[in-house]
């Protein structure tokens, strides 16, 4: 099994893309975007669509798609990157949250539209999303979710309940008791989208400089320049621009002054070798729905275009001091735990070895609610903190940032995540201890809920209670 090399998704494309040049020296631009993942690339793409005359420069520490955007589970889903209740505290209340949810649903189609329009070979299949329960506690949570969905007036076109038999028409998962189906979700090959998007942005005139890490983003007057706009500082020189946008999600802690802004949460994945046709016959999954379970330390999965199963989960949740990772190398025990889960859910796949394991970091704000923010006075903006639901959200964030920078007010610029603020994460060692305790609690809760050897009701109740304590401490929205 290969481990690291950024991700299977890059290796499936035949390796890393040809490297673009680094920043040749100090420069001036209208807009400087820091980070060449989906957020930065979508922002650049839409901004050049709105205002072709602007000089838009992307500075990327490694290569476009090196981060989570080239490593993720490939779910383009309309999941809200945050808590309904917290977003509803904004001036537009629940109406604003409903608009944000509707905008995210439209975003799934928008991603598909651009993929088609730009001929990006990203294996986009809009098969919907399945959330599967494999224990009575998980089933109760699904029913609870459905109850809340119905209470706010949403029907089967948003979430439909599937009993065991209906679920089996989509997919055969050992031990599944039922599921929820959400049509607004698509499967993609993540690195193919990142690579294709970078090229599409370049066709619009965006300049992308790679191997160009930014060490600090400063208001222009703090960087010894005229008091207009901001500066992105690199070892190759400063880029001065009217607007500088931080699009570094899980890597944000590496920027000067941003150590406690976003927690780099780790997520790990494994992918099998291609499964034989008879195994696929047993599993089904012909619709290529994106898939998750309802565990507290949940898994996410996709059926790849080349007939493999890619499955991910938390593994080591967080590295001390907000460290990121070593080009995607994950620890062996996480890979084996994901393999065991894969075999538990898909026993027919047990004879097919794993091909590759990797990991990456995503950005988590202290209140678990993403934000798109732009300060016209300083020219500094950012987007991120999607808490693991960043593939679709980064597109919506990119369109929104583009509108904000272009100065056009639109339906997007009044969505409740615009200007949303959160407090900083705790300093170490509290940050490390908190996250690790939380996931220890969640894993214990999952074990108790599934009953283990003696599935006594008391153990199940204890598991559910522990998870609630975890939610209350962490502030994770449900
Ligand atoms: C394993 C994994 C699975 C996931 N699965 C899903 C999923 O299925 N669906 C979903 O919706 N979300 C998923 N996510 C989350 C999602 O991938 C991210 O939220 C999203 O890709 C974030 O995009 P981004 O552009 O903001 O950040 P990134 O893609 O991380 O890009 C940030 C870029 O900035 C660059 N950078 C960092 N610091 C600097 C600097 N100082 N100077 C210059 N450049 C810098 C990095 O090299 C990187 O390329 C997953 C994440 C991981 C790690």
Short mmCIF file of C-alpha atoms and ligand atoms in Angstrom, two decimals:
data_model
loop_
_atom_site.label_atom_id
_atom_site.label_comp_id
_atom_site.label_asym_id
_atom_site.label_seq_id
_atom_site.Cartn_x
_atom_site.Cartn_y
_atom_site.Cartn_z
CA UNK A 1 0.00 0.00 0.00
CA UNK A 2 1.30 3.41 -0.98
CA UNK A 3 1.18 6.01 1.79
CA UNK A 4 1.22 9.78 1.34
CA UNK A 5 2.40 11.28 -1.97
CA UNK A 6 -0.24 13.92 -1.21
CA UNK A 7 -3.17 11.68 -2.26
CA UNK A 8 -4.37 8.82 -4.43
CA UNK A 9 -6.28 11.39 -6.48
CA UNK A 10 -3.05 12.98 -7.72
CA UNK A 11 -1.37 9.64 -8.35
CA UNK A 12 -4.44 8.43 -10.29
CA UNK A 13 -3.81 11.33 -12.67
CA UNK A 14 -0.31 10.02 -13.32
CA UNK A 15 1.47 12.11 -10.67
CA UNK A 16 1.81 15.76 -9.81
CA UNK A 17 1.08 18.46 -12.38
CA UNK A 18 3.91 20.32 -14.13
CA UNK A 19 5.11 22.96 -11.67
CA UNK A 20 4.25 26.57 -12.42
CA UNK A 21 6.97 29.19 -11.82
CA UNK A 22 7.43 30.91 -8.46
CA UNK A 23 6.77 34.63 -8.06
CA UNK A 24 9.58 36.26 -10.05
CA UNK A 25 9.95 39.20 -7.61
CA UNK A 26 8.06 42.05 -5.95
CA UNK A 27 4.82 42.80 -7.77
CA UNK A 28 1.68 44.90 -7.80
CA UNK A 29 -1.75 43.50 -8.49
CA UNK A 30 -5.37 44.44 -8.08
CA UNK A 31 -6.16 41.28 -6.16
CA UNK A 32 -3.71 38.88 -4.54
CA UNK A 33 -5.10 35.52 -3.45
CA UNK A 34 -3.09 33.48 -0.95
CA UNK A 35 -3.68 29.74 -1.43
CA UNK A 36 -4.38 27.74 -4.56
CA UNK A 37 -7.09 25.39 -3.31
CA UNK A 38 -10.74 25.46 -4.30
CA UNK A 39 -11.44 28.68 -2.33
CA UNK A 40 -8.63 30.65 -3.92
CA UNK A 41 -9.14 29.22 -7.40
CA UNK A 42 -12.93 29.65 -7.48
CA UNK A 43 -12.53 33.23 -6.20
CA UNK A 44 -9.97 34.01 -8.92
CA UNK A 45 -12.09 32.30 -11.59
CA UNK A 46 -15.28 34.22 -10.80
CA UNK A 47 -13.50 37.50 -10.17
CA UNK A 48 -11.95 37.46 -13.65
CA UNK A 49 -15.40 36.61 -15.02
CA UNK A 50 -16.88 39.67 -13.30
CA UNK A 51 -13.96 42.06 -13.82
CA UNK A 52 -11.65 40.82 -16.62
CA UNK A 53 -9.57 44.01 -16.43
CA UNK A 54 -8.25 43.22 -12.92
CA UNK A 55 -4.79 41.75 -12.41
CA UNK A 56 -5.47 38.72 -10.22
CA UNK A 57 -2.49 36.85 -8.78
CA UNK A 58 -2.64 33.57 -6.83
CA UNK A 59 0.32 32.74 -4.55
CA UNK A 60 0.50 29.05 -3.65
CA UNK A 61 2.99 27.57 -1.16
CA UNK A 62 3.28 24.20 -2.96
CA UNK A 63 1.13 23.58 -6.06
CA UNK A 64 -2.51 24.26 -6.92
CA UNK A 65 -4.53 21.51 -5.27
CA UNK A 66 -1.80 20.47 -2.82
CA UNK A 67 -4.06 20.95 0.22
CA UNK A 68 -7.44 19.49 1.13
CA UNK A 69 -8.76 20.34 -2.33
CA UNK A 70 -6.58 17.65 -3.88
CA UNK A 71 -7.08 15.10 -1.10
CA UNK A 72 -10.74 15.12 -0.03
CA UNK A 73 -13.51 12.56 -0.21
CA UNK A 74 -14.96 14.05 -3.37
CA UNK A 75 -18.35 14.87 -1.95
CA UNK A 76 -19.82 17.99 -3.47
CA UNK A 77 -22.56 18.32 -0.90
CA UNK A 78 -25.05 20.96 0.16
CA UNK A 79 -24.33 20.26 3.85
CA UNK A 80 -24.36 23.48 5.88
CA UNK A 81 -20.79 24.25 7.01
CA UNK A 82 -21.94 25.30 10.45
CA UNK A 83 -24.80 25.49 12.88
CA UNK A 84 -28.27 26.65 11.80
CA UNK A 85 -28.88 28.12 15.25
CA UNK A 86 -25.67 30.14 15.25
CA UNK A 87 -26.11 31.45 11.71
CA UNK A 88 -29.72 32.33 12.62
CA UNK A 89 -28.40 34.78 15.25
CA UNK A 90 -27.41 37.05 12.34
CA UNK A 91 -29.65 39.96 11.30
CA UNK A 92 -31.60 37.88 8.77
CA UNK A 93 -32.50 35.15 11.27
CA UNK A 94 -33.75 31.80 9.99
CA UNK A 95 -34.70 33.29 6.62
CA UNK A 96 -31.01 33.96 6.06
CA UNK A 97 -30.11 30.38 7.00
CA UNK A 98 -32.70 29.03 4.57
CA UNK A 99 -31.21 31.21 1.83
CA UNK A 100 -27.73 29.89 2.65
CA UNK A 101 -29.01 26.30 2.50
CA UNK A 102 -30.75 26.96 -0.83
CA UNK A 103 -27.61 28.62 -2.19
CA UNK A 104 -25.56 25.55 -1.19
CA UNK A 105 -28.01 23.26 -2.98
CA UNK A 106 -27.73 25.41 -6.12
CA UNK A 107 -23.96 25.28 -5.72
CA UNK A 108 -23.88 21.53 -6.36
CA UNK A 109 -25.33 22.25 -9.81
CA UNK A 110 -23.06 25.26 -10.32
CA UNK A 111 -19.98 23.10 -9.74
CA UNK A 112 -21.35 20.60 -12.27
CA UNK A 113 -22.10 23.41 -14.73
CA UNK A 114 -18.54 24.79 -14.63
CA UNK A 115 -17.04 21.30 -14.83
CA UNK A 116 -19.03 20.74 -18.03
CA UNK A 117 -18.47 24.25 -19.44
CA UNK A 118 -14.71 24.08 -18.87
CA UNK A 119 -14.44 20.41 -19.95
CA UNK A 120 -12.83 19.37 -16.65
CA UNK A 121 -12.56 15.55 -16.47
CA UNK A 122 -13.58 15.45 -12.80
CA UNK A 123 -15.91 12.39 -12.88
CA UNK A 124 -18.87 14.49 -11.67
CA UNK A 125 -21.90 12.30 -10.94
CA UNK A 126 -24.88 13.92 -9.23
CA UNK A 127 -26.05 10.76 -7.49
CA UNK A 128 -27.20 12.31 -4.20
CA UNK A 129 -26.04 11.52 -0.71
CA UNK A 130 -26.77 8.57 1.58
CA UNK A 131 -26.42 8.80 5.37
CA UNK A 132 -26.67 5.29 6.74
CA UNK A 133 -27.48 4.12 10.28
CA UNK A 134 -25.81 0.94 11.50
CA UNK A 135 -27.02 0.94 15.11
CA UNK A 136 -30.35 1.83 16.79
CA UNK A 137 -28.73 4.97 18.24
CA UNK A 138 -27.62 6.06 14.79
CA UNK A 139 -31.10 5.34 13.45
CA UNK A 140 -32.63 7.45 16.23
CA UNK A 141 -30.32 10.33 15.22
CA UNK A 142 -31.39 10.02 11.60
CA UNK A 143 -35.05 10.11 12.60
CA UNK A 144 -34.35 13.12 14.77
CA UNK A 145 -32.67 14.90 11.85
CA UNK A 146 -35.66 14.06 9.66
CA UNK A 147 -38.06 15.41 12.29
CA UNK A 148 -36.21 18.75 12.33
CA UNK A 149 -36.11 18.84 8.53
CA UNK A 150 -39.87 18.28 8.35
CA UNK A 151 -40.55 20.84 11.11
CA UNK A 152 -38.90 23.51 9.02
CA UNK A 153 -41.06 22.54 6.06
CA UNK A 154 -38.58 20.62 3.92
CA UNK A 155 -39.83 17.51 2.14
CA UNK A 156 -38.45 14.47 0.38
CA UNK A 157 -36.77 16.68 -2.21
CA UNK A 158 -34.34 17.73 0.54
CA UNK A 159 -34.15 14.57 2.71
CA UNK A 160 -36.05 11.32 2.22
CA UNK A 161 -36.07 8.45 4.72
CA UNK A 162 -35.11 5.03 3.37
CA UNK A 163 -36.07 1.85 5.20
CA UNK A 164 -33.76 -1.17 5.03
CA UNK A 165 -35.25 -2.47 1.78
CA UNK A 166 -35.27 0.91 0.06
CA UNK A 167 -31.69 1.48 1.15
CA UNK A 168 -30.69 -1.90 -0.26
CA UNK A 169 -31.93 -0.73 -3.66
CA UNK A 170 -29.11 1.84 -3.54
CA UNK A 171 -26.38 -0.05 -1.70
CA UNK A 172 -25.75 -3.14 0.41
CA UNK A 173 -24.09 -2.25 3.69
CA UNK A 174 -23.79 -4.95 6.32
CA UNK A 175 -25.78 -4.08 9.42
CA UNK A 176 -27.55 -1.07 7.87
CA UNK A 177 -30.88 -0.31 9.53
CA UNK A 178 -32.00 2.57 7.34
CA UNK A 179 -30.80 5.80 5.86
CA UNK A 180 -31.49 9.30 4.67
CA UNK A 181 -31.20 10.25 1.03
CA UNK A 182 -30.39 13.83 0.04
CA UNK A 183 -30.47 14.43 -3.72
CA UNK A 184 -28.29 17.57 -3.63
CA UNK A 185 -24.88 15.93 -3.69
CA UNK A 186 -22.39 14.83 -6.33
CA UNK A 187 -19.25 12.69 -6.50
CA UNK A 188 -16.05 14.05 -8.03
CA UNK A 189 -12.37 13.23 -8.47
CA UNK A 190 -11.03 16.03 -6.23
CA UNK A 191 -7.56 16.55 -7.73
CA UNK A 192 -8.98 16.57 -11.24
CA UNK A 193 -11.28 19.42 -10.21
CA UNK A 194 -8.40 21.36 -8.62
CA UNK A 195 -6.16 20.88 -11.67
CA UNK A 196 -8.91 21.73 -14.15
CA UNK A 197 -10.03 24.75 -12.19
CA UNK A 198 -6.48 26.15 -12.04
CA UNK A 199 -6.26 25.83 -15.83
CA UNK A 200 -9.70 27.38 -16.32
CA UNK A 201 -8.68 30.34 -14.11
CA UNK A 202 -5.50 30.77 -16.16
CA UNK A 203 -7.53 30.79 -19.37
CA UNK A 204 -9.38 33.78 -17.88
CA UNK A 205 -6.05 35.50 -17.27
CA UNK A 206 -5.36 34.64 -13.62
CA UNK A 207 -1.62 34.35 -12.80
CA UNK A 208 -0.74 31.44 -10.51
CA UNK A 209 2.69 31.34 -8.83
CA UNK A 210 3.61 28.07 -7.14
CA UNK A 211 6.27 27.16 -4.54
CA UNK A 212 5.64 30.69 -3.22
CA UNK A 213 4.71 30.58 0.48
CA UNK A 214 3.31 33.77 1.94
CA UNK A 215 4.71 34.46 5.40
CA UNK A 216 2.37 37.31 6.40
CA UNK A 217 -0.58 39.35 5.19
CA UNK A 218 -0.34 42.96 6.35
CA UNK A 219 -2.29 46.17 5.83
CA UNK A 220 -0.24 48.28 3.45
CA UNK A 221 0.54 51.03 5.96
CA UNK A 222 1.98 48.42 8.37
CA UNK A 223 4.26 47.20 5.60
CA UNK A 224 5.82 50.60 4.95
CA UNK A 225 3.83 51.34 1.80
CA UNK A 226 1.14 53.80 0.76
CA UNK A 227 -2.00 53.39 2.86
CA UNK A 228 -3.96 51.64 0.12
CA UNK A 229 -4.76 47.97 0.25
CA UNK A 230 -2.54 45.25 1.67
CA UNK A 231 0.62 43.28 1.20
CA UNK A 232 1.32 39.57 0.90
CA UNK A 233 4.90 39.01 2.05
CA UNK A 234 7.01 36.24 0.45
CA UNK A 235 10.73 35.45 0.33
CA UNK A 236 10.63 36.50 -3.34
CA UNK A 237 9.32 39.96 -2.44
CA UNK A 238 6.04 41.63 -1.48
CA UNK A 239 2.90 41.60 -3.58
CA UNK A 240 1.03 44.87 -3.05
CA UNK A 241 -2.62 44.78 -3.98
CA UNK A 242 -5.87 46.63 -3.41
CA UNK A 243 -7.24 43.35 -2.03
CA UNK A 244 -5.41 40.43 -0.41
CA UNK A 245 -7.51 37.34 0.27
CA UNK A 246 -6.48 34.59 2.67
CA UNK A 247 -7.66 31.24 1.25
CA UNK A 248 -5.47 28.87 3.26
CA UNK A 249 -8.09 26.94 5.33
CA UNK A 250 -6.36 24.17 7.30
CA UNK A 251 -2.92 25.79 6.82
CA UNK A 252 -3.90 29.23 8.18
CA UNK A 253 -2.01 28.72 11.47
CA UNK A 254 1.27 28.93 9.53
CA UNK A 255 0.67 32.59 8.68
CA UNK A 256 2.08 35.19 11.09
CA UNK A 257 -0.50 36.22 13.67
CA UNK A 258 -3.04 33.51 12.70
CA UNK A 259 -2.00 30.57 14.88
CA UNK A 260 -5.33 30.21 16.72
CA UNK A 261 -7.74 31.32 13.99
CA UNK A 262 -8.58 27.92 12.45
CA UNK A 263 -7.78 24.51 13.88
CA UNK A 264 -6.16 22.19 11.32
CA UNK A 265 -8.32 19.09 11.77
CA UNK A 266 -6.83 15.99 10.24
CA UNK A 267 -8.78 13.57 8.08
CA UNK A 268 -7.43 10.33 6.60
CA UNK A 269 -8.47 8.23 3.64
CA UNK A 270 -7.74 4.86 2.07
CA UNK A 271 -8.68 3.54 -1.35
CA UNK A 272 -8.92 -0.06 -2.51
CA UNK A 273 -7.61 -1.58 -5.68
CA UNK A 274 -10.44 -1.84 -8.27
CA UNK A 275 -13.12 -4.26 -7.06
CA UNK A 276 -14.05 -7.18 -9.32
CA UNK A 277 -17.40 -7.02 -11.13
CA UNK A 278 -18.94 -9.78 -8.98
CA UNK A 279 -18.11 -7.81 -5.82
CA UNK A 280 -19.77 -4.70 -7.25
CA UNK A 281 -22.80 -6.85 -8.05
CA UNK A 282 -23.09 -7.70 -4.36
CA UNK A 283 -22.55 -4.13 -3.18
CA UNK A 284 -24.67 -2.32 -5.75
CA UNK A 285 -23.99 1.44 -5.39
CA UNK A 286 -24.67 1.97 -9.10
CA UNK A 287 -25.83 5.54 -8.45
CA UNK A 288 -22.40 6.56 -7.05
CA UNK A 289 -24.08 8.33 -4.13
CA UNK A 290 -21.73 9.93 -1.64
CA UNK A 291 -21.95 7.87 1.54
CA UNK A 292 -21.55 8.36 5.29
CA UNK A 293 -22.55 6.63 8.49
CA UNK A 294 -24.03 8.30 11.55
CA UNK A 295 -21.24 7.49 13.99
CA UNK A 296 -19.95 10.38 16.10
CA UNK A 297 -16.50 9.77 14.62
CA UNK A 298 -18.17 9.27 11.24
CA UNK A 299 -16.85 7.81 8.01
CA UNK A 300 -17.38 9.17 4.49
CA UNK A 301 -16.95 7.26 1.25
CA UNK A 302 -17.36 7.27 -2.50
CA UNK A 303 -17.39 4.77 -5.35
CA UNK A 304 -14.67 6.03 -7.67
CA UNK A 305 -14.98 6.26 -11.43
CA UNK A 306 -12.36 3.51 -11.75
CA UNK A 307 -14.33 1.04 -9.62
CA UNK A 308 -12.70 1.41 -6.18
CA UNK A 309 -14.02 2.36 -2.78
CA UNK A 310 -12.44 5.41 -1.18
CA UNK A 311 -13.28 5.73 2.50
CA UNK A 312 -12.22 8.32 5.04
CA UNK A 313 -12.48 9.18 8.70
CA UNK A 314 -10.86 11.19 11.44
CA UNK A 315 -7.85 9.00 12.49
CA UNK A 316 -5.40 11.16 14.49
CA UNK A 317 -7.66 14.20 14.77
CA UNK A 318 -5.13 16.94 15.40
CA UNK A 319 -1.38 17.45 15.68
CA UNK A 320 0.13 19.42 18.55
CA UNK A 321 0.78 23.09 17.83
CA UNK A 322 -1.53 23.14 14.78
CA UNK A 323 1.05 21.23 12.74
CA UNK A 324 -0.19 20.08 9.36
CA UNK A 325 1.28 16.94 7.77
CA UNK A 326 4.09 15.41 5.78
CA UNK A 327 2.73 15.45 2.21
CA UNK A 328 -0.22 13.30 3.17
CA UNK A 329 1.56 10.45 4.98
CA UNK A 330 -0.89 8.94 7.46
CA UNK A 331 -0.16 6.53 10.27
CA UNK A 332 -0.50 2.83 9.61
CA UNK A 333 -2.97 2.25 12.46
CA UNK A 334 -5.44 4.77 10.98
CA UNK A 335 -5.21 3.10 7.58
CA UNK A 336 -5.84 -0.30 9.19
CA UNK A 337 -8.80 1.05 11.21
CA UNK A 338 -10.37 2.41 8.00
CA UNK A 339 -9.71 -0.93 6.30
CA UNK A 340 -11.47 -2.76 9.16
CA UNK A 341 -14.48 -0.44 8.83
CA UNK A 342 -14.52 -0.98 5.07
CA UNK A 343 -14.57 -4.75 5.58
CA UNK A 344 -17.28 -4.47 8.24
CA UNK A 345 -19.58 -2.50 5.95
CA UNK A 346 -18.61 -4.27 2.70
CA UNK A 347 -17.58 -7.87 3.57
CA UNK A 348 -17.51 -8.68 -0.16
CA UNK A 349 -14.60 -6.25 -0.56
CA UNK A 350 -12.43 -8.01 2.05
CA UNK A 351 -10.45 -9.87 -0.61
CA UNK A 352 -9.39 -6.67 -2.38
CA UNK A 353 -6.27 -4.99 -0.96
CA UNK A 354 -5.84 -1.32 -0.22
CA UNK A 355 -3.92 0.62 -2.84
CA UNK A 356 -3.18 3.92 -1.11
CA UNK A 357 -3.59 5.80 2.18
CA UNK A 358 -3.21 9.54 2.80
CA UNK A 359 -4.41 12.38 4.97
CA UNK A 360 -4.91 16.13 4.95
CA UNK A 361 -6.08 19.04 7.04
CA UNK A 362 -9.30 21.01 6.92
CA UNK A 363 -10.05 24.22 8.80
CA UNK A 364 -12.29 24.32 11.87
CA UNK A 365 -13.33 27.61 13.51
CA UNK A 366 -13.90 27.68 17.28
CA UNK A 367 -17.70 27.84 16.78
CA UNK A 368 -17.69 25.35 13.85
CA UNK A 369 -19.30 27.91 11.50
CA UNK A 370 -17.60 28.94 8.26
CA UNK A 371 -17.14 32.55 7.23
CA UNK A 372 -16.67 34.69 4.13
CA UNK A 373 -15.34 38.09 5.15
CA UNK A 374 -14.03 41.14 3.33
CA UNK A 375 -13.03 44.51 4.77
CA UNK A 376 -13.15 47.10 1.97
CA UNK A 377 -11.18 49.61 4.07
CA UNK A 378 -8.13 47.38 4.58
CA UNK A 379 -8.67 45.33 1.43
CA UNK A 380 -8.11 42.14 3.46
CA UNK A 381 -10.54 39.23 3.22
CA UNK A 382 -10.78 35.51 3.76
CA UNK A 383 -13.02 32.50 3.45
CA UNK A 384 -12.90 29.07 5.04
CA UNK A 385 -13.60 27.06 8.15
CA UNK A 386 -15.95 24.74 6.33
CA UNK A 387 -15.47 21.98 8.97
CA UNK A 388 -15.19 19.18 6.43
CA UNK A 389 -17.96 20.39 4.09
CA UNK A 390 -15.76 22.59 1.95
CA UNK A 391 -16.02 21.25 -1.57
CA UNK A 392 -19.33 22.89 -2.53
CA UNK A 393 -18.98 25.60 0.11
CA UNK A 394 -15.68 26.81 -1.38
CA UNK A 395 -17.43 27.46 -4.69
CA UNK A 396 -20.15 29.51 -2.99
CA UNK A 397 -17.52 31.28 -0.89
CA UNK A 398 -15.48 32.03 -4.02
CA UNK A 399 -18.46 33.54 -5.83
CA UNK A 400 -19.29 35.57 -2.72
CA UNK A 401 -15.74 36.85 -2.21
CA UNK A 402 -15.61 37.81 -5.88
CA UNK A 403 -18.81 39.86 -5.47
CA UNK A 404 -17.51 41.49 -2.29
CA UNK A 405 -14.17 42.42 -3.85
CA UNK A 406 -15.83 43.68 -7.03
CA UNK A 407 -18.08 45.82 -4.83
CA UNK A 408 -21.29 44.32 -6.24
CA UNK A 409 -23.97 43.64 -3.67
CA UNK A 410 -25.83 40.48 -4.58
CA UNK A 411 -28.05 37.85 -3.01
CA UNK A 412 -24.82 36.11 -1.98
CA UNK A 413 -23.30 39.03 -0.09
CA UNK A 414 -26.17 39.07 2.43
CA UNK A 415 -25.96 35.38 3.35
CA UNK A 416 -25.47 34.87 7.09
CA UNK A 417 -21.92 33.51 6.87
CA UNK A 418 -20.74 36.81 5.34
CA UNK A 419 -18.79 38.66 8.00
CA UNK A 420 -19.40 35.87 10.54
CA UNK A 421 -16.82 36.04 13.35
CA UNK A 422 -15.61 33.53 15.90
CA UNK A 423 -13.27 33.60 18.87
CA UNK A 424 -9.75 32.16 18.79
CA UNK A 425 -8.95 28.58 19.73
CA UNK A 426 -7.42 27.96 23.14
CA UNK A 427 -3.61 28.06 23.42
CA UNK A 428 -1.66 24.80 23.68
CA UNK A 429 -1.68 22.38 25.39
CA UNK A 430 -5.42 22.99 25.97
CA UNK A 431 -6.14 22.86 22.22
CA UNK A 432 -4.46 19.48 21.77
CA UNK A 433 -5.94 18.03 24.97
CA UNK A 434 -9.45 19.27 24.09
CA UNK A 435 -9.54 17.84 20.57
CA UNK A 436 -8.00 14.50 21.55
CA UNK A 437 -10.33 14.12 24.55
CA UNK A 438 -13.29 14.91 22.33
CA UNK A 439 -12.47 12.20 19.80
CA UNK A 440 -11.64 9.70 22.56
CA UNK A 441 -15.10 10.43 23.93
CA UNK A 442 -16.73 10.07 20.51
CA UNK A 443 -15.01 6.77 19.79
CA UNK A 444 -16.00 5.40 23.17
CA UNK A 445 -19.57 6.61 22.57
CA UNK A 446 -19.61 4.86 19.18
CA UNK A 447 -18.36 1.62 20.75
CA UNK A 448 -20.94 1.74 23.52
CA UNK A 449 -23.75 2.63 21.12
CA UNK A 450 -23.04 -0.33 18.86
CA UNK A 451 -23.18 -2.42 22.02
CA UNK A 452 -19.91 -4.35 21.68
CA UNK A 453 -20.04 -7.88 23.05
CA UNK A 454 -22.90 -7.12 25.42
CA UNK A 455 -25.26 -4.67 23.78
CA UNK A 456 -27.01 -3.79 27.01
CA UNK A 457 -29.37 -0.79 26.98
CA UNK A 458 -27.36 0.77 29.81
CA UNK A 459 -24.20 0.80 27.67
CA UNK A 460 -26.10 2.32 24.77
CA UNK A 461 -27.58 5.03 27.00
CA UNK A 462 -24.14 5.73 28.42
CA UNK A 463 -22.71 6.04 24.87
CA UNK A 464 -25.42 8.49 23.82
CA UNK A 465 -24.87 10.55 26.98
CA UNK A 466 -21.08 10.68 26.47
CA UNK A 467 -21.53 11.93 22.91
CA UNK A 468 -23.85 14.68 24.13
CA UNK A 469 -21.20 15.77 26.63
CA UNK A 470 -18.69 15.85 23.76
CA UNK A 471 -21.03 17.96 21.61
CA UNK A 472 -21.67 20.37 24.46
CA UNK A 473 -17.96 20.83 25.18
CA UNK A 474 -16.87 21.15 21.56
CA UNK A 475 -19.79 23.18 20.23
CA UNK A 476 -20.07 20.84 17.21
CA UNK A 477 -23.45 21.58 15.59
CA UNK A 478 -25.95 18.82 14.86
C1 LIG B 1 -9.06 13.99 3.75
C2 LIG B 1 -10.12 15.06 3.56
C3 LIG B 1 -11.38 14.71 3.12
C4 LIG B 1 -12.35 15.70 2.91
N1 LIG B 1 -13.53 15.34 2.33
C5 LIG B 1 -14.43 16.30 1.99
C6 LIG B 1 -15.57 15.97 1.23
O1 LIG B 1 -15.74 14.84 0.78
N2 LIG B 1 -16.47 16.96 0.97
C7 LIG B 1 -16.31 18.23 1.43
O2 LIG B 1 -17.17 19.08 1.20
N3 LIG B 1 -15.17 18.59 2.08
C8 LIG B 1 -14.22 17.66 2.34
N4 LIG B 1 -13.06 18.02 2.95
C9 LIG B 1 -12.81 19.45 3.20
C10 LIG B 1 -12.47 20.19 1.91
O3 LIG B 1 -11.60 19.43 1.12
C11 LIG B 1 -11.85 21.54 2.24
O4 LIG B 1 -12.68 22.24 3.13
C12 LIG B 1 -11.63 22.40 1.01
O5 LIG B 1 -10.92 21.68 0.02
C13 LIG B 1 -10.88 23.65 1.41
O6 LIG B 1 -10.41 24.31 0.26
P1 LIG B 1 -9.44 25.53 0.46
O7 LIG B 1 -9.05 26.02 -0.86
O8 LIG B 1 -10.08 26.51 1.38
O9 LIG B 1 -8.19 24.93 1.25
P2 LIG B 1 -7.04 23.96 0.69
O10 LIG B 1 -7.51 23.07 -0.37
O11 LIG B 1 -6.41 23.31 1.88
O12 LIG B 1 -6.05 24.95 0.00
C14 LIG B 1 -5.24 25.83 0.71
C15 LIG B 1 -4.02 26.05 -0.14
O13 LIG B 1 -3.27 27.11 0.42
C16 LIG B 1 -1.90 26.79 0.31
N5 LIG B 1 -1.24 27.55 1.36
C17 LIG B 1 -1.29 27.34 2.68
N6 LIG B 1 -0.57 28.25 3.34
C18 LIG B 1 -0.06 29.07 2.40
C19 LIG B 1 0.79 30.20 2.46
N7 LIG B 1 1.25 30.67 3.62
N8 LIG B 1 1.14 30.81 1.31
C20 LIG B 1 0.67 30.36 0.12
N9 LIG B 1 -0.13 29.27 0.01
C21 LIG B 1 -0.50 28.64 1.14
C22 LIG B 1 -1.83 25.30 0.52
O14 LIG B 1 -0.64 24.75 -0.01
C23 LIG B 1 -3.09 24.84 -0.19
O15 LIG B 1 -2.85 24.50 -1.53
C24 LIG B 1 -12.06 17.06 3.19
C25 LIG B 1 -10.80 17.42 3.67
C26 LIG B 1 -9.82 16.43 3.85
C27 LIG B 1 -8.46 16.84 4.34
#
